[in-house]
XYZ file of C-alpha atoms in Angstrom:
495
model
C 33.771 53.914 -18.898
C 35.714 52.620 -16.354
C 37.343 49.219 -15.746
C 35.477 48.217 -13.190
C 32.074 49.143 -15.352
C 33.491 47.013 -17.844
C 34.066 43.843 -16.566
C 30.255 43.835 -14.808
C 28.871 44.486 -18.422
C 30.859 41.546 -19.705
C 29.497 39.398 -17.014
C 26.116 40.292 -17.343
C 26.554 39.938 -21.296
C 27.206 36.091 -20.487
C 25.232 35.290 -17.719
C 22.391 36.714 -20.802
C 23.938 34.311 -23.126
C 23.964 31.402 -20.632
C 21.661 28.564 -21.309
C 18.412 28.584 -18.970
C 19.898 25.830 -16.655
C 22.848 27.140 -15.578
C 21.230 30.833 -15.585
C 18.905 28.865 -12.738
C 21.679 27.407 -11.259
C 23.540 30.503 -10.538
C 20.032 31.936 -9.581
C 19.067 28.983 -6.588
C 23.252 29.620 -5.641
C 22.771 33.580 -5.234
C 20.756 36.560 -5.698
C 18.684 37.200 -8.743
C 20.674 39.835 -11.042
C 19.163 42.630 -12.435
C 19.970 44.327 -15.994
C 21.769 47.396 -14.870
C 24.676 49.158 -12.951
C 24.431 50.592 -9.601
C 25.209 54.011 -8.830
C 29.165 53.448 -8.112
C 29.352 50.823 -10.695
C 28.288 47.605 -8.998
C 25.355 45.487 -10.100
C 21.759 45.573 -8.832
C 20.439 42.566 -6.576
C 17.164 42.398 -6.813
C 15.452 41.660 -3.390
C 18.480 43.853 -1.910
C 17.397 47.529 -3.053
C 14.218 46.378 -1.298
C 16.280 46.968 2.697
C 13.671 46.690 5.674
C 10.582 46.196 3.322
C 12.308 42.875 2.181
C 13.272 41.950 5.509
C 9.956 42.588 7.136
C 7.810 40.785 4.051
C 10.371 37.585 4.980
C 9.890 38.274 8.960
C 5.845 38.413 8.165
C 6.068 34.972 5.970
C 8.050 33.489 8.867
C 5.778 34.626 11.668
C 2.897 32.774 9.956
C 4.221 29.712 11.032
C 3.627 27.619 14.478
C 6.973 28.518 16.686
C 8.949 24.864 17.474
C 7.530 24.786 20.748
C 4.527 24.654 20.195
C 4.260 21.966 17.486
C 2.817 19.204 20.051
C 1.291 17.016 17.355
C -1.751 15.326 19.495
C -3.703 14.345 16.020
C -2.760 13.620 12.685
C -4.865 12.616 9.695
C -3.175 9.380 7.521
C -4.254 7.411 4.650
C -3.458 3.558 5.147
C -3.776 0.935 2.187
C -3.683 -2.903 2.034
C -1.243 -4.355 -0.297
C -3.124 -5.733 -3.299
C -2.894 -9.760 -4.225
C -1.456 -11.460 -6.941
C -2.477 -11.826 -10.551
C -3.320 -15.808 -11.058
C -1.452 -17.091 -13.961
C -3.282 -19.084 -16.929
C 0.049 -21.884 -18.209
C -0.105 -25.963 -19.336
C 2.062 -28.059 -18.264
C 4.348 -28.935 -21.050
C 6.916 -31.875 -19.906
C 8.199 -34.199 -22.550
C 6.681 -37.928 -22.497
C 3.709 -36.022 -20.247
C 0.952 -36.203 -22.434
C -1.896 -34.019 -21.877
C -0.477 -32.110 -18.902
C -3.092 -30.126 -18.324
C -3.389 -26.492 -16.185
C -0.931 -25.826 -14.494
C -1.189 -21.508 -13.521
C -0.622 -20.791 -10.058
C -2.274 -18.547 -7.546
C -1.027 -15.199 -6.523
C 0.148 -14.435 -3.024
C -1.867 -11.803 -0.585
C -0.973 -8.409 -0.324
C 0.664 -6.848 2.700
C -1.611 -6.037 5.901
C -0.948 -2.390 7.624
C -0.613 -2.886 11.569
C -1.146 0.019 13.944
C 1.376 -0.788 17.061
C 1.814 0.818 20.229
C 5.175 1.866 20.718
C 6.259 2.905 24.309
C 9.277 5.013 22.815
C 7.421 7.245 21.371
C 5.354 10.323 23.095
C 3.616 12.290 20.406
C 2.503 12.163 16.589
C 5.513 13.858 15.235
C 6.179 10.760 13.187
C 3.062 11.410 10.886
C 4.484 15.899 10.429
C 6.288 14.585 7.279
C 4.860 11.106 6.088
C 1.244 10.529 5.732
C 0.694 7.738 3.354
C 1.565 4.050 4.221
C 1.054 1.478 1.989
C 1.972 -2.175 2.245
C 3.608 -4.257 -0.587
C 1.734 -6.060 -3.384
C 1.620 -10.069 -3.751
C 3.780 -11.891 -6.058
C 2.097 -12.856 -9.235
C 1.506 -16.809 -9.463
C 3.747 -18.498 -12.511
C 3.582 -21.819 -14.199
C 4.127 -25.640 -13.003
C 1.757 -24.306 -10.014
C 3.784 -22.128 -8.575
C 2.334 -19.414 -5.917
C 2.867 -15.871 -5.517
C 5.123 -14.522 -2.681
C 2.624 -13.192 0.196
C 4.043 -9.706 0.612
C 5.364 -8.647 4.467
C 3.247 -6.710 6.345
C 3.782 -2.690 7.326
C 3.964 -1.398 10.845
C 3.101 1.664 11.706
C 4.101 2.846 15.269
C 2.505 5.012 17.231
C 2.366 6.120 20.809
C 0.237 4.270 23.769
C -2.803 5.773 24.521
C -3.632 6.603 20.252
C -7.467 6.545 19.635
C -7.823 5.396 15.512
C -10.869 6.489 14.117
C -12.127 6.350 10.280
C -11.728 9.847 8.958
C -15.203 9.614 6.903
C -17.682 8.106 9.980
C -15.339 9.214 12.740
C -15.838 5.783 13.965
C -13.706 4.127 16.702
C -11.514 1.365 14.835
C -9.312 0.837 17.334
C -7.042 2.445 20.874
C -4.130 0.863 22.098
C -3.426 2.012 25.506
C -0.706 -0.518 26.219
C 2.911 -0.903 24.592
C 2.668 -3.872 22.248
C -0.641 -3.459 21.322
C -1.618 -3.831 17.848
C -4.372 -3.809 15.402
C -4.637 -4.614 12.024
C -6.517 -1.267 10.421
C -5.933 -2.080 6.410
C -6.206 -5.619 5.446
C -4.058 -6.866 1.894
C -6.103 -8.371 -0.712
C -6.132 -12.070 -1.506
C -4.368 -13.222 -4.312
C -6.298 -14.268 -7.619
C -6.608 -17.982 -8.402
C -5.017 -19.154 -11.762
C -6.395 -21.437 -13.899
C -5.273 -24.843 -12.072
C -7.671 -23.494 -9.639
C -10.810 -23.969 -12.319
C -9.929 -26.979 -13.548
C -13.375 -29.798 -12.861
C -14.807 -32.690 -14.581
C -16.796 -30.374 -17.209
C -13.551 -27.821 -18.034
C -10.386 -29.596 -17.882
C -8.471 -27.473 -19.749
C -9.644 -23.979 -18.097
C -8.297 -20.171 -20.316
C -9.279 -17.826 -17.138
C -7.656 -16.613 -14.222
C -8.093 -13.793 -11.697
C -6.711 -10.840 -11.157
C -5.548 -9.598 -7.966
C -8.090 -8.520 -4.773
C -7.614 -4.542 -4.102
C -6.386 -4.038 -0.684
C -8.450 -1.864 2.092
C -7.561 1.735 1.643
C -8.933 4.201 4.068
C -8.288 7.786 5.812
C -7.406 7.816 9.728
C -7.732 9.933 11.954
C -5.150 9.587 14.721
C -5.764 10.965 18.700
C -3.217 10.792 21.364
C -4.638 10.863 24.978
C -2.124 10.513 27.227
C -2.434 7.401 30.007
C -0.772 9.145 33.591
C -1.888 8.756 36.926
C -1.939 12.103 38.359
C -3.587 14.917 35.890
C -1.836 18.760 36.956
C -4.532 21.242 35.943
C -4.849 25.215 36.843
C -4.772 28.468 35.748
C -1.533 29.982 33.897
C 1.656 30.576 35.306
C 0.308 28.693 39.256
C 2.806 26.915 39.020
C 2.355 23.917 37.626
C 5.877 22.914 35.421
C 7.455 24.052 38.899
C 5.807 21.339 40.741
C 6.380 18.437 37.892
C 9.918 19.268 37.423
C 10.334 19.132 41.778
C 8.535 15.527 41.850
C 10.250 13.688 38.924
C 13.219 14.229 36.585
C 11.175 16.055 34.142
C 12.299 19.374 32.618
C 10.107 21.314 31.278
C 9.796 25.272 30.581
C 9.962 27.222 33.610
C 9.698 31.123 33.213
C 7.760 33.731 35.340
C 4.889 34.509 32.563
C 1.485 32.954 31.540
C 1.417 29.820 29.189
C 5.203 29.224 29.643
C 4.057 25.280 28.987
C 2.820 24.977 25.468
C 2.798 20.948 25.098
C 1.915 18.422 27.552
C 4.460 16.999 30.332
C 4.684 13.446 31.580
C 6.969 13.388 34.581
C 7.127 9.899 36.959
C 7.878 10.860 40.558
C 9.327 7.759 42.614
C 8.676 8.067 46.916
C 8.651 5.028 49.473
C 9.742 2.737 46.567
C 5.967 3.637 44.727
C 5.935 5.302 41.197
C 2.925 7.788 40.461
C 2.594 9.475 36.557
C 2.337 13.090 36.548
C 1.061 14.923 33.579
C 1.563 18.429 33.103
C -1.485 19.857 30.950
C -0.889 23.800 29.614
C -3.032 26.871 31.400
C -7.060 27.115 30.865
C -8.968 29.901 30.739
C -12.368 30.952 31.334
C -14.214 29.439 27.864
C -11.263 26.986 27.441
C -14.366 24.258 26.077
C -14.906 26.188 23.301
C -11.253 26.676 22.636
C -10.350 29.977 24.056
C -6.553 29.359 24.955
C -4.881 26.129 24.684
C -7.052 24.556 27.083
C -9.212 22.391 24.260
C -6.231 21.125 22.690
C -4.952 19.266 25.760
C -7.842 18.902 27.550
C -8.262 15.477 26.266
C -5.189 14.154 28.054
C -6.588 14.556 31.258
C -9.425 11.989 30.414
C -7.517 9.055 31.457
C -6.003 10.368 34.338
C -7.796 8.345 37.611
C -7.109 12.012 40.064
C -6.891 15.693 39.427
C -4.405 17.846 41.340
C -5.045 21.752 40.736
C -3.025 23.789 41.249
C -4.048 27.253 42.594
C -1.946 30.571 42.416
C -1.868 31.865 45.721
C -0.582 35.420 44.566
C -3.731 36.175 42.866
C -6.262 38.559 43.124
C -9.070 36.340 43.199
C -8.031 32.945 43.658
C -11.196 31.401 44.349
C -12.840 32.659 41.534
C -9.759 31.040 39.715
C -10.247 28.013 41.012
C -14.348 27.964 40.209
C -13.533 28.886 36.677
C -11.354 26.193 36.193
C -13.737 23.998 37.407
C -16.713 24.957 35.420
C -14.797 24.775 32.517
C -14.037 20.680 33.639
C -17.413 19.906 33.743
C -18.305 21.912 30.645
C -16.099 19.826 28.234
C -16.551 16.510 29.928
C -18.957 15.074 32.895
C -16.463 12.999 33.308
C -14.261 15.254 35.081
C -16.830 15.867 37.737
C -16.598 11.857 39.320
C -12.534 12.081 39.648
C -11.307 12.681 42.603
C -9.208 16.072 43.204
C -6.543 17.841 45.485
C -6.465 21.033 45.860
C -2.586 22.508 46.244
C -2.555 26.509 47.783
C 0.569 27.762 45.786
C 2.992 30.416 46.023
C 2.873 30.301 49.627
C 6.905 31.892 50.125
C 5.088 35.545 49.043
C 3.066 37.232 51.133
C 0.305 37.970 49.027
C -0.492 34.035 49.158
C 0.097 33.862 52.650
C -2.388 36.706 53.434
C -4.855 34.772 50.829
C -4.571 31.924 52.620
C -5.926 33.333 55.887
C -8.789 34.307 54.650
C -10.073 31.490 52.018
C -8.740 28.587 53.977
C -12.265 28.219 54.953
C -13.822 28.477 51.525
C -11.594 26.373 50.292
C -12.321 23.676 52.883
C -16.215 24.005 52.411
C -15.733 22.205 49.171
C -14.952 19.052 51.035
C -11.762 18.715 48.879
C -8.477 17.949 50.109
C -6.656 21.435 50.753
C -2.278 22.135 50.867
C -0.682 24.796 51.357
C 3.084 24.284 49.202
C 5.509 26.144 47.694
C 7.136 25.047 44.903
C 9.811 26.658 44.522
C 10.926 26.156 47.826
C 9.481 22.600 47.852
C 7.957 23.112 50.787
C 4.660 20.937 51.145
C 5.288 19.164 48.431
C 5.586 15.755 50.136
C 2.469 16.011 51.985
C 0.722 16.409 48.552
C 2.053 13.894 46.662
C 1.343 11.255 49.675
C -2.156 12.172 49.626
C -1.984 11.363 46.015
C -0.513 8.202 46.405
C -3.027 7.509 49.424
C -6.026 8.448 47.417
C -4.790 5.901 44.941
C -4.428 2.889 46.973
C -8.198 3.174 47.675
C -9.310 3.421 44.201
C -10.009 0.394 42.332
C -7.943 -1.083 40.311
C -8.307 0.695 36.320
C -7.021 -1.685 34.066
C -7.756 0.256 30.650
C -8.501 -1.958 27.877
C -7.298 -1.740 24.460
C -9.980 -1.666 21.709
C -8.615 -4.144 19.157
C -11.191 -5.405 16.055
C -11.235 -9.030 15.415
C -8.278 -9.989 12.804
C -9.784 -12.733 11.744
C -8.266 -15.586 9.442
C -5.387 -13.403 7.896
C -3.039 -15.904 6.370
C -4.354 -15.991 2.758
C -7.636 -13.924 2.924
C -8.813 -10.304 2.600
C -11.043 -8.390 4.700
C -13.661 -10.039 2.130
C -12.705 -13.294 3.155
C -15.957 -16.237 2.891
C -18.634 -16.537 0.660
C -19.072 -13.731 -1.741
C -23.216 -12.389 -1.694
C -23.904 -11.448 -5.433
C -27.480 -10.939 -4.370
C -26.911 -8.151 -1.677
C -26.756 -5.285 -4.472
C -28.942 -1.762 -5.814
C -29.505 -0.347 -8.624
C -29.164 3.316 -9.786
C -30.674 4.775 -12.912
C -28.889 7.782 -13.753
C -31.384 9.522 -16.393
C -29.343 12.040 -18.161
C -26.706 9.236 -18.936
C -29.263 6.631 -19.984
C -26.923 4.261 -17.723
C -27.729 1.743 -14.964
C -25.015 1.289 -11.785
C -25.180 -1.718 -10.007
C -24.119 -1.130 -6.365
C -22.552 -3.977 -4.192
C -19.925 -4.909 -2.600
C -19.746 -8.261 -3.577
C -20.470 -7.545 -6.944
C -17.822 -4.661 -6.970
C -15.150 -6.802 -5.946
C -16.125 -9.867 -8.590
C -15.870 -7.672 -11.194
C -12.385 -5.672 -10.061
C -10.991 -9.572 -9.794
C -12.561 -10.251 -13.283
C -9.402 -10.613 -15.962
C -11.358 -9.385 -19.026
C -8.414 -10.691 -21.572
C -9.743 -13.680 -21.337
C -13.377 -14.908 -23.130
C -13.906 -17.667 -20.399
C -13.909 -15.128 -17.612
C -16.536 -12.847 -19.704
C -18.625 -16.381 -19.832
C -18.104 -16.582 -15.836
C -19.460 -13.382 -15.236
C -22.451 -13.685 -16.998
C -22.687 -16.759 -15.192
C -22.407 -15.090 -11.806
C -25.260 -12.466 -13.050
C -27.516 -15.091 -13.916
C -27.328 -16.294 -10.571
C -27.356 -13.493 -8.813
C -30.414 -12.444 -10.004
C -29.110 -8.984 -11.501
C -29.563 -10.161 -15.017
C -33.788 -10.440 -14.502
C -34.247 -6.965 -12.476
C -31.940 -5.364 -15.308
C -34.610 -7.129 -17.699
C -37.158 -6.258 -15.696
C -36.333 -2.286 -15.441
C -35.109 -1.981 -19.132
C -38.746 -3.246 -20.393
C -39.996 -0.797 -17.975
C -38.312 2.532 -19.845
C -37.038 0.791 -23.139
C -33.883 2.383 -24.809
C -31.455 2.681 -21.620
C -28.246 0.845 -22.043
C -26.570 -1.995 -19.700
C -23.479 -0.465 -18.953
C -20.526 -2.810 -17.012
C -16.911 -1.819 -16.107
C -14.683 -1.181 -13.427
C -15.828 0.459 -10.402
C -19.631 -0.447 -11.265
């Protein structure tokens, strides 16, 4: 054998002897070795004798994914929770010369609330690609001589204006913050549990209980950006629509001579006579673009807010009426709302001859739709002007739109939970489950008694019962286990 055969047997003899570790060590650094020699000598890599059928397995994995541009993140799904409280503390006061000090356990503090604020910096969901859970911080636990539990700080979560928050289970409408600064508490923190100071009265004086902490609010969002512009650009692919944005404001968008060149939405602001006007560039529909042919039902949503509609026709077309109707139908077919906003028409393309000729001969049509109708070019910017002052004109004599934010009362947050008031024990159901021979009590005011309930101690097992006496529960459980004798009374967590 040769030298060089050698000294690659000798490696692979200790790279065999290596401990597993360092074997994967050298394995994440490199290739994956192979037990063997190559045909002058040198080692196999596996993956490498593979050539093109490696490469184009990698290329196919790689191709599954979304390209960068076109990772406009309009919704995102999160889960929220509410910090939970304190644990109340059960201690006596024991101070020398203090006779009979008595209880002395404080309360615990609240747990953090979860804000949803409208940030003006930001223009998309991108935030929520890589971090979906936020939860806030716990309360402090309450401690002796009356001391309270810290109330935890609350988390912010920021997301752009215009953001409609729904609940991910009833898809209903918690909140939308259309302004920046808007905010909206979604996940309230629990309250902190009450030590045993708390129970002290004239019949218990010396009090062995305390609570435990209140659960906060935990629930699954579901997040939808609409974008808030003035002027909504709609059309066909590749009429020019990123031309005309990135001629009326200081936007840049993608600009190339082939359908759906714009992939993701555009906000440009175009500033004439000392007046600013929004402009938001919305990708190319297509005929059936309601029931998501294209990209058209992705974005179509962003043009919900805006108070006029300028399409944008491509002059250089073979039909560009029939363009234009298409587009239209396909409007009214995902919202009835688009049918009351007021449009402008632009003729584009109007430096080739092809649109010139077309414009000869459907001026007309085009007119008989009582719709504002301009001839432009955008890439010589000619015309341009005249349609963005009929914008602006068409403007002035719309009302004022002041949109509203949706926020839900907040209520008294400083030491509460969403379950803040009187508790009703006698708003509860029960289910018999046969095969278990076990009864579940349904309520919420029930559920949360008994989560707060510190079982450790006898005198809160006594205060339960209590609570069920009252409530009522204890007589229909009577009532339904002399009914079908033999079925057990089962309590816990989560009844």
């Amino acid at each position: 054998e040769t030298f060089d055969t050698c000294v690659v047997r000798l490696a692979m003899a200790v790279l065999v002897r290596l401990p597993r570790v360092a074997r994967g060590a050298l394995v994440r650094s490199g290739a994956t070795w192979q037990h063997g020699i190559g045909p002058r000598g040198t080692p196999r890599v596996r993956g490498a004798s593979a050539g093109a059928g490696a490469e184009e397995e990698s290329g196919s994995s790689r191709g599954r994914s979304m390209p960068a541009e076109m990772r406009y993140f309009d919704t995102a799904k999160i889960l929220v929770r509410g910090g939970d409280g304190g644990n109340g503390c059960v201690a006596f006061r024991r101070e020398k010369f203090v006779a009979h000090g008595g209880p002395a356990g404080g309360n615990g503090g609240r747990g953090g609330h979860v804000w949803i604020v409208a940030d003006g910096s930001l223009n998309s969901l991108r935030t929520f690609r890589k971090q979906i859970h936020f939860r806030a911080k716990p309360g402090g636990h309450g401690q002796g001589s009356k001391c309270e539990g810290k109330a935890a700080s609350d988390l912010r979560v920021n997301v752009p204006p215009g953001t409609v928050i729904k609940d991910a289970e009833t898809m209903e409408v918690l909140a939308e913050l259309v302004k920046h600064g808007d905010q909206a508490v979604i996940a309230k923190g629990g309250r902190g549990g009450r030590g045993n100071a708390s129970f002290k009265s004239s019949k218990n004086k010396t009090p062995q209980l305390a609570e435990k902490g209140e659960a906060g609010q935990e629930l699954w969002l579901e997040l939808e950006l609409k974008l808030v512009a003035d002027v909504g650009i709609v059309g066909c692919p590749n009429a020019g629509k990123s031309t005309l944005l990135s001629v009326v404001s200081n936007a840049k968008p993608k600009i190339a001579n082939y359908p759906f060149t714009t992939l993701t939405p555009n906000l440009g602001v175009c500033e004439q006579d000392f007046e600013t006007v929004v402009f938001a560039d919305v990708p190319g529909l297509l005929e059936g673009a309601h029931d998501g042919v294209g990209l058209g039902k992705e974005f179509l949503r962003h043009c919900e807010r805006c108070r006029i509609l300028l399409h944008m026709v491509d002059g250089s077309s073979k039909d560009p009426l029939g363009d234009y109707h298409a587009i239209v139908n396909e409007l009214s077919l995902f919202s009835p709302r688009f049918g009351s906003k007021p449009t402008v028409i632009g003729f584009n393309k109007m430096d080739l001859p092809e649109a010139q000729e077309n414009w000869e001969v459907l001026k007309a049509e085009f007119e008989k739709s009582g719709l504002p109708v301009f001839p432009l070019s955008t890439a010589t910017g000619e015309g341009v002007v005249n349609v963005v002052r009929k914008v602006r004109d068409i403007m002035k004599e719309l009302p004022e739109e002041d949109l509203q934010s949706i926020i839900p009362p907040t209520g008294k947050l400083g030491g509460s939970n969403y379950g803040h008031g009187k508790q009703d024990y006698e708003d509860f159901a029960i289910e018999e489950m046969l095969h278990e021979r076990t009864w579940i009590i349904h309520g919420e005011g029930l559920e949360r008694f008994v989560q707060m309930t510190n079982w450790q101690y006898f005198e809160s097992v006594k205060r339960f019962q209590k609570v069920l006496d009252v409530s009522g529960l204890s007589q229909e459980l009577q009532k339904k286990r002399d009914q079908k004798w033999g079925h057990r009374d089962h309590w816990g967590p989560g009844v």
